[in-house]
Amino acid sequence: MESKFHRVSLFLPCLADAFYPRWGQAAQKILQAAGVEVFYPPDQTCCGQWAVNTGNLKAARRLAQHFLRVFYQASAVVSLSGSCVSTVRHHYPQLFAAESRWQSRAAAVAGKIYEISEFLVSVLGHSDFNAYYPTKATLHDSCHTLRSLGIKQPPRELLAKVQGLELLEMDDPETCCGFGGAFMAQVPTLSRSMAGDKVDQALATGADLLVFTEPGCLLNVDSVIRARGLSLQAKHLVEVLAEGINATPN
Amino acid sequence: MLPPTDPKAFGDVVRQALEKDYLKGGLGRATALLRTLRRTGAADFGEFETLRVQARDVKDKTLARLDYYLAKLEDNVSARGGHVFWAVDGQEVVNYILELAKSRRLSKVVKGKSMVSEEIRLNTYLEQAGLEVLETDLGEFIIQLTGEKPAHILGPAIHKTRQEIGRLFAEKLGHPYSDVPAELTQMARARLRNNFLTADLGITGVNLAVAETGTLVLLENEGNIRMSTTLPRVHVAIMGLEKIVPCMADLAVLLRILPLSATGQRLPAYVSWLHGPGRTQGEGPEEFHLIILDNFRTRLLADPILRPMLRCLRCAACLNFCPIYQRLSGHSYPSVYSGPMGVILTAASHGLDTAQNVIQACTLCQACKQVCPVMIDLPGLILELRRRLTEEDQWAGGAVDLLARFLATPAGFDLATSAMALMNKTAFDRQGQPRWPSDKLQALAEGRHLPVMAERPFHKWFNKD
């Protein structure tokens, strides 16, 4: 399929920027493999989701304005977080209802920001990276990726094309993992209980790898996996694909 | 007894709830079953999403002319010989009923399950005044014996296992222990039968009231509503003022979606259509009273953003799908309403301060939004409540704004990241345990190995090249 996007701008969520910078390189590699040039605007900061979710709309507006300045002229913006994309797509236009110039910028960027699996599969039509990653894996459906953006199949399609990878389904892949941003810090016991159940469900599938499309979810659940000393691995979808591109079957 | 609402105390409330492990007990199993029933019920029905839109529209158009429809209802109920009383708050409801009991010499009450009556703590006041009040819904019957508040808005005793109920009935009803559901039901039925036959006042709620005809519609699976509304000499129905529909055609829409959302049923076992007192002897009650309650509902009606909350049909789907409700149960919420709908109703009825803990204890996962039969954007309303809370807190708002100014510039973002990395290194040791004696850090780190920030964040790595 011929892509109308030759060059996209990469938006790296702040959690990924700080804790998992290797995802930025992985994302670049995958997008390039899909035939798209990747530009990383160096002035990007944070989309302001945390401010929206805690009810601080004035703070959210500031962060949104900077975001829009940085990404306004991109042909498309691709990100590694469904919740960040949802913030831009659904909340930004409402932040500026009263101010027409910012409102139109928000609407413009809202219309061209994508979560990476939806961009690869639904926009580019590119789901096969000739990747090899032999493992048993299961996927967690992040709440915003699933319910705000309606993305259920694209990550599965990408994983299905990875050679050697057997994709198993948890009983309740769509149940919230308990990150919820500030929630994890405000009600840590509830958060931990929810993360623990997600880990139990992953283990029950027999998978060795738990795949995420959302940095917050991974951070939350992985912290419990490691506390339990399990061999179960937690990775972002882009890590799996990027590592798979390098590898060759024996 | 309602739980404390202080933010620090909420941590204890949560801990206690988690220790009870509601998920593994009756509540977890029952809500899992209800989720399955609702999913298959909706799938079998076929046009469920269309029905949701229709239901939302019926409710919205009713709310837009609520005063007109309520007046019409009053006219039609009165025309059929019923008495209509408008109550501003719970106290007025209590006074009306006590006055009625006194003048008609009523002393023994049988009650159908009514969340509105729980909301105003009706039983407590009636009992204080010397009336005998007997719950007849099996779940309410059970928690009346234990003295608990409802754990769920549809199934008040949802958290109880049959073993727990068996022990309770053995102790309180004097039967030998059994945990066979059919036998337990018979034990309750024997007691309830006698209560129905000897009560002189029946008090119920209302599921839906039809303005055009003055009809009250009550839904149930047990038959206790039938008994409570026909056997006693006087029937009093209490309804929240939002429980109204304009006409029968509109009722049909809601009557299709409510049982499906609640239990996956096409219809419950009994649907009662009540039209006031009996016309001939032996047919229904001698007297019928309808109490229309405000309490906090007109406040919601006047609130352009929160008004959709009045669409709520009390189906409890949002509770059944909420991962937080399932771990807390209704016992941990500050009012009788729990789950996502309870967060918003508590804020409306008790104020933001009382509701603040449960307003924050939400991950915004949107599972509730997906299943609400009248398409209330529950997470959106919770966000609005958070916005109102932060508006109140000037100090915190100023600090957050300052942080945002910082983070909105590349240099500020870089500085913040470096500062966070430094804190991250010094605050936590290699096992991810906090070095500083901070309760909050301790609570966050408990049971986790928190990640360490990368040596170089991506933006530094990229910009160095």
XYZ file of C-alpha atoms in Angstrom:
715
model
C 0.000 0.000 0.000
C 1.409 3.351 -0.912
C 1.719 5.590 2.041
C 0.797 9.228 1.902
C 3.078 9.796 4.853
C 6.737 9.971 3.965
C 7.775 11.663 7.159
C 6.207 11.565 10.588
C 7.000 13.262 13.852
C 7.626 11.031 16.816
C 6.095 12.016 20.142
C 7.683 10.095 22.994
C 5.537 10.073 26.180
C 7.418 11.564 29.140
C 7.374 8.270 31.067
C 9.047 6.572 28.126
C 11.495 9.456 27.733
C 12.588 9.120 31.355
C 12.323 5.398 32.069
C 12.424 3.570 28.756
C 14.370 5.711 26.249
C 15.255 2.632 24.207
C 11.634 2.651 23.025
C 12.380 5.846 21.115
C 15.077 4.107 19.129
C 12.848 1.071 18.652
C 10.042 3.233 17.311
C 12.367 4.971 14.868
C 13.647 1.652 13.612
C 10.187 0.208 13.051
C 8.820 3.264 11.312
C 11.847 3.383 9.053
C 11.370 -0.280 8.261
C 7.813 0.613 7.270
C 9.186 3.115 4.802
C 8.588 6.276 6.768
C 11.124 8.914 7.706
C 11.056 9.771 11.389
C 11.588 13.233 12.791
C 11.927 13.692 16.532
C 11.155 17.321 17.406
C 13.728 18.038 20.119
C 11.600 20.679 21.828
C 8.800 18.300 22.806
C 7.963 17.967 26.466
C 4.751 16.525 27.912
C 1.207 16.288 26.582
C -0.317 17.282 29.926
C -2.481 14.231 30.439
C -1.736 14.203 34.166
C -3.024 17.755 34.442
C -6.240 16.913 32.583
C -6.843 13.838 34.720
C -6.331 15.674 37.995
C -8.662 18.473 36.957
C -5.973 21.137 36.479
C -7.184 22.552 33.183
C -5.146 25.757 33.321
C -1.949 23.730 33.668
C -3.148 21.375 30.953
C -3.701 24.317 28.635
C -0.109 25.496 29.074
C 1.300 22.110 28.255
C -1.108 21.706 25.370
C -0.090 25.031 23.889
C 3.550 24.032 23.891
C 2.689 20.643 22.428
C 0.690 22.267 19.656
C 3.503 24.707 18.864
C 5.926 21.806 18.519
C 3.688 19.486 16.479
C 1.382 21.832 14.631
C 3.181 21.514 11.307
C 3.804 17.778 11.360
C 2.157 15.788 8.613
C 1.424 13.153 11.206
C 2.363 12.581 14.829
C 3.018 9.046 16.029
C 3.197 8.152 19.703
C 3.777 5.156 21.916
C 0.935 5.825 24.318
C -2.772 5.453 23.659
C -3.589 7.637 26.643
C -1.421 10.519 25.402
C -2.950 10.226 21.955
C -6.400 10.193 23.557
C -5.573 13.320 25.518
C -4.617 15.157 22.341
C -7.418 13.742 20.242
C -10.290 14.062 22.705
C -9.311 16.596 25.357
C -7.243 19.191 23.519
C -10.099 20.484 21.361
C -12.181 20.945 24.542
C -9.426 22.789 26.379
C -9.612 25.674 23.991
C -13.291 25.921 23.219
C -13.329 29.610 23.937
C -10.150 30.573 22.054
C -10.482 30.122 18.348
C -6.837 30.158 17.215
C -5.752 27.492 19.685
C -8.959 25.584 19.151
C -8.314 25.232 15.445
C -4.705 24.175 16.077
C -5.903 21.617 18.593
C -8.461 20.276 16.154
C -5.812 20.071 13.431
C -3.337 18.100 15.523
C -6.130 15.971 17.001
C -6.886 14.875 13.481
C -3.366 13.729 12.708
C -2.033 12.086 15.856
C -1.833 8.292 15.990
C -0.928 5.546 18.359
C 1.825 3.509 16.732
C 0.006 0.212 16.196
C -2.984 1.974 14.641
C -0.606 3.994 12.455
C 1.272 0.954 11.205
C -1.730 -1.285 10.628
C -4.655 1.001 9.856
C -2.885 3.943 8.209
C 0.179 2.429 6.526
C -1.233 -1.062 6.110
C 2.141 -2.410 7.144
C 1.946 -5.206 9.690
C 4.690 -7.599 8.621
C 8.237 -6.628 9.581
C 9.770 -9.991 8.844
C 10.481 -10.181 12.529
C 11.493 -13.254 14.485
C 10.906 -13.453 18.227
C 10.293 -16.976 19.504
C 8.231 -16.821 22.677
C 4.796 -17.269 24.207
C 3.318 -13.829 24.612
C 0.118 -12.247 25.853
C -1.158 -8.709 25.364
C -2.691 -6.277 27.846
C -5.370 -4.006 26.386
C -4.704 -0.579 27.886
C -7.916 1.242 28.772
C -7.393 4.354 26.655
C -5.938 2.481 23.691
C -8.949 0.173 23.761
C -11.844 2.370 24.813
C -10.817 5.896 23.880
C -9.194 5.037 20.565
C -11.023 1.808 19.727
C -7.796 -0.087 19.111
C -8.124 -3.819 19.747
C -6.857 -5.700 16.695
C -3.850 -3.694 15.408
C -1.401 -4.730 18.158
C -2.595 -8.334 17.740
C -2.125 -8.178 14.008
C 1.427 -6.966 14.447
C 2.250 -9.685 16.944
C 0.568 -12.342 14.823
C 3.044 -11.620 12.019
C 6.076 -12.103 14.251
C 7.566 -15.491 13.428
C 7.994 -17.848 16.331
C 5.719 -15.785 18.557
C 2.667 -17.573 19.920
C 0.013 -15.077 21.026
C -2.119 -16.278 23.935
C -5.092 -14.405 25.368
C -5.693 -13.757 29.061
C -9.199 -14.325 30.424
C -9.643 -10.594 30.980
C -7.157 -8.688 28.824
C -9.411 -5.611 28.871
C -9.546 -5.190 32.642
C -7.720 -2.145 33.958
C -4.233 -2.827 35.355
C -4.535 -0.190 38.075
C -2.073 2.442 36.849
C -4.508 5.331 36.330
C -1.742 7.932 36.555
C -2.057 9.680 39.923
C -4.157 6.729 41.088
C -1.088 4.531 41.490
C 0.386 6.987 43.994
C -2.877 8.020 45.663
C -4.377 4.603 46.295
C -1.326 2.330 45.981
C -2.971 -0.651 47.680
C -5.811 -0.763 45.157
C -3.350 -0.221 42.319
C -1.165 -3.057 43.498
C -4.143 -5.390 43.853
C -5.189 -4.671 40.271
C -1.619 -5.038 38.952
C -1.258 -8.286 40.853
C -4.376 -9.711 39.241
C -3.060 -8.747 35.819
C 0.193 -10.599 36.574
C -1.754 -13.668 37.761
C -3.785 -13.668 34.565
C -0.643 -13.402 32.438
C 0.995 -16.266 34.296
C -2.130 -18.383 33.878
C -1.767 -18.230 30.090
C 1.690 -19.792 30.294
C 3.194 -16.793 28.522
C 6.817 -15.776 29.074
C 6.237 -12.267 27.781
C 3.570 -9.704 28.655
C 3.247 -7.083 25.951
C 2.068 -3.526 26.537
C 1.168 -0.595 24.312
C 1.242 1.921 27.169
C 4.206 3.053 29.311
C 2.179 3.643 32.489
C 0.641 0.183 32.389
C 4.017 -1.434 31.859
C 5.644 0.551 34.653
C 2.858 -0.366 37.054
C 2.616 -4.073 36.284
C 6.350 -4.643 35.817
C 7.048 -3.221 39.274
C 4.940 -6.039 40.728
C 6.455 -8.694 38.449
C 9.936 -7.774 39.620
C 8.929 -7.595 43.279
C 7.680 -11.160 42.938
C 10.954 -12.208 41.320
C 9.226 -13.790 38.312
C 10.854 -14.693 35.025
C 7.883 -13.203 33.166
C 9.090 -10.339 30.986
C 7.271 -7.094 30.307
C 7.959 -5.228 27.081
C 6.398 -2.572 24.929
C 5.131 -3.677 21.529
C 7.808 -1.602 19.775
C 10.576 -3.379 21.684
C 9.291 -6.762 20.563
C 9.073 -5.682 16.933
C 12.428 -3.870 16.910
C 14.261 -6.763 18.536
C 12.516 -9.135 16.168
C 13.674 -7.257 13.077
C 17.284 -7.920 13.964
C 16.893 -11.564 14.823
C 17.006 -14.512 12.466
C 15.710 -18.010 13.080
C 18.352 -20.668 13.735
C -22.514 3.028 59.929
C -20.891 4.935 57.084
C -17.093 4.780 56.750
C -14.942 7.856 57.514
C -14.255 10.269 54.678
C -10.959 11.792 55.780
C -8.275 11.175 53.087
C -5.856 9.594 55.562
C -8.585 7.369 56.973
C -9.528 6.263 53.457
C -6.225 4.400 53.199
C -7.352 2.308 56.167
C -10.825 1.805 54.685
C -9.206 0.494 51.496
C -6.800 -1.738 53.364
C -9.641 -3.275 55.388
C -11.653 -3.870 52.234
C -8.706 -5.563 50.522
C -8.184 -7.765 53.554
C -11.813 -8.908 53.275
C -10.949 -9.946 49.711
C -14.411 -9.266 48.280
C -13.197 -10.373 44.852
C -12.673 -13.952 45.979
C -15.923 -14.048 47.935
C -19.578 -13.701 47.053
C -19.230 -10.210 45.612
C -16.532 -11.146 43.100
C -18.402 -14.233 41.950
C -21.774 -12.509 41.757
C -20.510 -9.486 39.805
C -18.601 -11.794 37.428
C -21.851 -13.674 36.810
C -23.763 -10.416 36.318
C -21.169 -9.232 33.791
C -21.511 -12.467 31.843
C -25.309 -12.304 31.958
C -25.322 -8.712 30.775
C -22.903 -9.446 27.921
C -24.837 -12.439 26.645
C -28.180 -10.724 27.229
C -27.097 -7.692 25.227
C -25.608 -9.837 22.467
C -28.774 -11.952 22.212
C -30.928 -8.845 22.046
C -29.009 -7.673 19.005
C -29.732 -3.972 18.728
C -28.385 -3.062 22.121
C -26.353 -0.041 21.071
C -29.348 1.475 19.305
C -31.419 0.869 22.404
C -28.860 2.751 24.508
C -29.190 5.808 22.309
C -32.985 5.606 22.488
C -32.912 5.240 26.262
C -30.614 8.224 26.627
C -32.899 10.330 24.448
C -36.040 9.328 26.389
C -34.373 10.358 29.611
C -32.965 13.619 28.277
C -36.238 14.792 26.829
C -37.972 13.955 30.103
C -35.418 15.871 32.123
C -35.797 18.870 29.837
C -39.469 19.169 30.893
C -39.367 17.424 34.233
C -41.692 19.850 36.003
C -44.365 19.404 33.344
C -44.261 15.599 33.487
C -44.213 15.457 37.272
C -47.275 17.712 37.419
C -49.008 15.454 34.926
C -48.130 12.426 37.010
C -49.581 14.052 40.089
C -52.819 14.851 38.251
C -53.229 11.320 36.972
C -52.345 9.603 40.252
C -54.760 11.890 42.089
C -57.494 11.249 39.540
C -57.240 7.547 40.346
C -57.629 8.218 44.061
C -53.993 8.319 45.103
C -52.413 10.976 47.327
C -49.283 12.755 46.080
C -46.817 14.453 48.426
C -43.767 16.446 47.302
C -40.879 16.044 49.748
C -37.945 18.431 49.756
C -35.758 16.106 51.821
C -35.692 12.901 53.844
C -37.062 14.542 56.962
C -40.253 15.528 55.137
C -40.692 11.952 53.943
C -40.285 10.636 57.466
C -42.709 13.173 58.922
C -45.317 12.396 56.289
C -45.150 8.677 56.887
C -45.182 9.032 60.677
C -48.194 11.316 60.461
C -49.911 8.823 58.177
C -49.116 5.926 60.494
C -50.477 7.843 63.452
C -53.708 8.897 61.788
C -54.429 5.505 60.226
C -53.128 3.581 63.247
C -50.455 1.733 61.295
C -47.721 -0.046 63.209
C -46.243 -2.843 61.118
C -44.378 -2.031 57.908
C -43.253 -4.386 55.143
C -40.690 -2.835 52.812
C -39.801 -3.551 49.229
C -36.185 -2.832 48.378
C -35.780 0.897 47.954
C -32.439 2.670 47.628
C -34.256 5.954 48.152
C -35.400 4.766 51.568
C -31.793 3.790 52.364
C -30.657 7.202 51.169
C -32.867 8.964 53.729
C -32.334 6.323 56.446
C -36.070 5.804 56.669
C -35.974 2.586 58.704
C -33.986 4.167 61.521
C -36.458 7.014 61.968
C -39.538 4.814 61.711
C -38.146 2.380 64.246
C -37.231 5.210 66.595
C -40.870 6.275 66.445
C -41.973 2.819 67.463
C -42.969 1.262 64.140
C -41.972 -2.300 63.334
C -40.129 -2.247 59.998
C -39.569 -5.513 58.129
C -37.497 -5.747 54.965
C -38.873 -8.281 52.503
C -36.316 -8.327 49.677
C -34.127 -11.311 50.544
C -30.909 -9.299 50.394
C -32.367 -6.483 52.494
C -33.823 -9.087 54.885
C -30.333 -10.468 55.371
C -28.619 -7.133 56.016
C -31.425 -6.083 58.324
C -30.476 -9.127 60.419
C -26.762 -8.221 60.351
C -27.194 -4.453 60.666
C -24.990 -3.730 57.632
C -25.532 -1.158 54.958
C -26.055 -2.363 51.361
C -22.950 -3.721 49.669
C -24.446 -3.206 46.179
C -27.379 -1.122 44.983
C -29.257 -4.110 43.526
C -27.989 -6.944 45.696
C -27.554 -5.564 49.214
C -26.127 -8.853 50.545
C -24.121 -9.645 47.406
C -20.961 -10.114 49.449
C -22.385 -12.897 51.582
C -21.657 -16.536 50.819
C -24.348 -19.155 51.376
C -22.318 -20.486 54.275
C -22.376 -17.075 55.950
C -26.129 -16.788 55.357
C -26.615 -20.335 56.666
C -24.862 -19.440 59.898
C -26.836 -16.200 60.153
C -30.209 -17.889 59.683
C -29.302 -20.601 62.158
C -28.492 -17.963 64.727
C -31.235 -15.385 64.057
C -34.117 -17.491 62.737
C -33.594 -20.523 64.940
C -33.267 -23.101 62.186
C -30.704 -25.901 62.120
C -27.733 -24.911 59.934
C -28.057 -25.397 56.184
C -26.233 -23.748 53.288
C -28.445 -25.135 50.537
C -29.885 -22.093 48.714
C -33.367 -23.594 48.250
C -33.589 -24.426 51.950
C -32.340 -20.981 52.995
C -34.930 -19.368 50.758
C -37.692 -21.420 52.375
C -36.544 -20.315 55.819
C -36.766 -16.661 54.800
C -40.063 -17.224 52.976
C -41.741 -18.702 56.033
C -40.798 -15.650 58.081
C -41.709 -13.217 55.326
C -45.079 -14.848 54.615
C -46.235 -14.094 58.107
C -44.956 -10.528 57.882
C -46.852 -9.867 54.660
C -50.087 -11.164 56.124
C -49.896 -9.137 59.326
C -48.443 -5.827 58.106
C -50.715 -2.806 57.724
C -48.344 -0.530 55.803
C -46.344 -1.398 52.692
C -43.507 0.940 51.661
C -41.725 0.537 48.328
C -39.715 2.508 45.855
C -40.602 3.064 42.209
C -38.645 1.916 39.185
C -40.483 4.014 36.640
C -43.549 6.269 36.759
C -45.575 7.010 33.627
C -46.831 10.588 33.571
C -49.486 10.083 30.920
C -51.368 7.388 32.782
C -50.306 7.793 36.405
C -48.913 4.264 36.353
C -46.124 3.146 38.660
C -43.968 0.317 37.371
C -42.112 -1.900 39.816
C -39.713 -4.657 38.788
C -38.692 -7.665 40.866
C -37.686 -11.303 40.779
C -38.856 -12.411 44.213
C -42.529 -11.486 44.515
C -42.077 -9.424 47.654
C -43.133 -6.234 45.859
C -46.373 -7.897 44.827
C -47.014 -8.823 48.422
C -45.966 -5.480 49.882
C -48.111 -3.429 47.522
C -51.327 -5.461 47.685
C -51.716 -7.068 51.092
C -51.258 -4.190 53.571
C -54.101 -1.714 53.929
C -51.945 1.283 52.962
C -49.240 1.463 50.319
C -46.678 4.250 50.232
C -44.347 4.505 47.247
C -41.317 6.803 47.424
C -39.751 7.909 44.162
C -36.808 10.086 43.281
C -38.192 12.824 41.061
C -36.144 11.656 38.100
C -37.827 8.238 37.906
C -40.444 9.415 35.451
C -41.184 8.874 31.751
C -43.695 10.776 29.629
C -45.745 7.913 28.150
C -46.061 4.158 27.643
C -44.066 4.161 24.418
C -41.139 5.754 26.231
C -41.569 3.329 29.089
C -41.212 0.441 26.641
C -37.716 1.612 25.704
C -36.547 1.730 29.296
C -38.367 -1.466 30.201
C -36.365 -3.229 27.485
C -32.972 -1.966 28.547
C -33.167 -1.896 32.335
C -33.513 -5.645 33.036
C -30.944 -6.424 30.335
C -28.414 -4.076 31.894
C -29.051 -5.214 35.420
C -29.208 -8.995 35.128
C -29.228 -9.838 31.431
C -32.935 -10.702 31.661
C -35.461 -9.732 29.010
C -37.879 -9.065 31.845
C -37.705 -9.815 35.549
C -40.017 -12.426 37.064
C -42.665 -9.840 37.982
C -43.533 -6.498 36.453
C -46.166 -4.698 38.499
C -48.280 -1.910 37.031
C -49.814 0.022 39.888
C -52.678 2.434 39.486
C -53.516 3.526 42.978
C -55.858 2.138 45.578
C -58.170 -0.807 44.925
C -61.615 -0.035 43.545
C -63.417 -2.986 45.103
C -62.857 -4.648 48.424
C -60.030 -7.147 48.552
C -58.405 -5.718 45.445
C -55.236 -3.924 46.418
C -54.682 -1.424 49.229
C -57.370 0.867 50.619
C -55.083 3.855 50.331
C -52.198 4.779 48.106
C -49.631 7.525 48.645
C -46.915 8.597 46.245
C -44.055 10.608 47.715
C -41.949 12.468 45.168
C -38.518 13.166 46.670
C -36.017 15.879 45.763
C -33.193 15.684 48.341
C -30.417 16.752 45.922
C -31.932 15.978 42.568
C -32.978 19.482 41.595
C -29.379 20.534 42.272
C -28.255 18.033 39.668
C -31.027 19.132 37.325
C -29.781 22.708 37.488
C -26.193 21.668 36.799
C -25.636 21.632 33.015
C -22.622 19.325 33.215
C -23.845 16.914 35.883
C -27.495 16.758 34.796
C -27.005 13.526 32.764
C -26.509 11.738 36.069
C -30.294 11.975 36.489
C -30.698 9.567 33.573
C -29.487 6.798 35.889
C -31.794 3.777 35.992
C -30.109 2.161 39.009
C -29.225 -0.941 37.018
C -25.834 -1.358 38.764
C -24.015 -2.282 35.539
C -21.377 0.342 36.308
C -20.767 -1.257 39.711
C -20.461 -4.712 38.199
C -17.866 -3.585 35.693
C -15.860 -1.310 37.996
C -12.577 -2.896 39.130
C -12.423 -0.515 42.083
C -15.987 -1.131 43.280
C -15.350 -4.882 43.213
C -12.428 -4.517 45.584
C -14.120 -2.013 47.900
C -17.782 -3.105 47.940
C -20.521 -0.656 48.862
C -19.323 -0.684 52.453
C -16.309 1.498 51.662
C -18.200 4.328 49.983
C -19.308 7.366 52.014
C -23.012 7.137 51.083
C -25.430 4.332 50.310
C -24.607 4.660 46.621
C -21.420 3.023 45.388
C -19.439 2.336 42.267
C -19.105 4.996 39.564
C -22.707 6.174 39.948
C -22.140 6.367 43.683
C -19.146 8.682 43.270
C -21.233 11.261 41.472
C -24.397 10.858 43.553
C -22.363 11.144 46.768
C -20.789 14.372 45.520
C -24.256 15.691 44.684
C -25.885 14.625 47.939
C -23.063 15.074 50.443
C -20.731 17.538 48.754
C -17.289 17.358 47.159
C -15.364 17.053 50.425
C -17.189 13.923 51.526
C -16.832 12.397 48.090
C -13.234 13.445 47.403
C -11.597 10.087 48.210
C -13.786 8.098 45.879
C -13.542 10.832 43.254
C -9.770 10.286 43.236
C -9.989 6.491 43.540
C -10.761 5.979 39.872
C -8.426 5.028 37.040
C -10.770 6.444 34.381
C -10.709 3.045 32.695
C -14.127 3.764 31.080
C -15.495 0.252 31.573
C -18.548 1.863 33.219
C -19.102 4.286 30.357
C -19.186 1.411 27.903
C -21.997 -0.389 29.729
C -24.208 2.423 31.009
C -27.636 1.843 29.401
C -28.367 5.557 29.236
C -24.886 6.565 28.066
C -23.864 8.659 31.040
C -20.221 9.680 30.578
C -19.365 8.636 34.114
C -15.563 9.108 33.790
C -16.212 12.501 32.216
C -18.371 13.510 35.175
C -15.719 12.269 37.594
C -13.171 14.427 35.755
C -15.520 17.383 36.146
C -15.722 16.723 39.885
C -11.912 16.636 40.029
C -11.836 19.941 38.205
C -14.197 21.434 40.797
C -12.092 20.039 43.627
C -8.912 21.635 42.265
C -10.726 24.920 41.781
C -11.392 24.902 45.490
C -7.773 24.260 46.362
C -6.009 27.502 45.454
C -2.651 26.527 46.942
C -2.292 23.244 45.124
C -3.627 24.834 41.953
C -0.871 27.465 42.055
C 1.836 24.862 42.557
C 0.523 22.718 39.725
C 0.390 25.717 37.425
C 3.999 26.520 38.230
C 5.001 22.963 37.479
C 3.160 23.126 34.188
C 4.942 26.348 33.211
C 8.206 24.553 33.807
C 7.282 21.421 31.935
C 6.002 23.419 28.996
C 9.508 24.569 28.089
C 12.271 22.275 26.779
C 14.788 23.630 29.288
C 12.328 23.283 32.164
C 11.383 19.780 31.069
C 15.045 18.802 30.920
C 15.673 20.256 34.372
C 12.609 18.513 35.790
C 13.727 15.208 34.302
C 17.211 15.594 35.802
C 15.764 16.544 39.184
C 13.418 13.559 39.061
C 16.323 11.266 38.139
C 18.322 12.534 41.079
C 15.355 12.041 43.424
C 14.715 8.633 41.936
C 18.319 7.570 42.628
C 18.466 8.957 46.139
C 14.926 8.156 47.221
C 15.051 4.489 46.331
C 17.728 1.891 46.825
C 18.651 -0.889 44.412
C 15.710 -3.025 45.523
C 13.366 -0.149 44.810
C 12.733 0.440 48.503
C 12.560 4.021 49.795
C 15.532 5.407 51.650
C 13.572 8.256 53.210
C 11.058 7.611 55.994
C 8.022 8.799 54.074
C 4.634 7.161 54.511
C 3.616 7.965 50.977
C 6.835 6.601 49.438
C 6.618 3.542 51.653
C 3.049 2.882 50.561
C 3.966 3.348 46.916
C 7.014 1.070 47.094
C 5.334 -1.688 49.089
C 5.076 -4.875 47.060
C 6.854 -3.294 44.105
C 10.327 -2.872 42.662
C 9.920 0.569 41.202
C 11.963 1.267 38.086
C 15.006 3.480 38.075
C 15.098 6.284 35.556
C 17.453 5.776 32.632
C 20.959 7.233 32.778
C 20.073 9.445 29.869
C 16.472 10.211 28.960
C 15.696 9.922 25.280
C 15.615 13.669 24.656
C 19.176 14.023 26.022
C 20.427 11.048 24.046
C 18.863 12.358 20.870
C 20.001 15.934 21.277
C 23.559 14.889 22.019
C 23.840 13.309 18.591
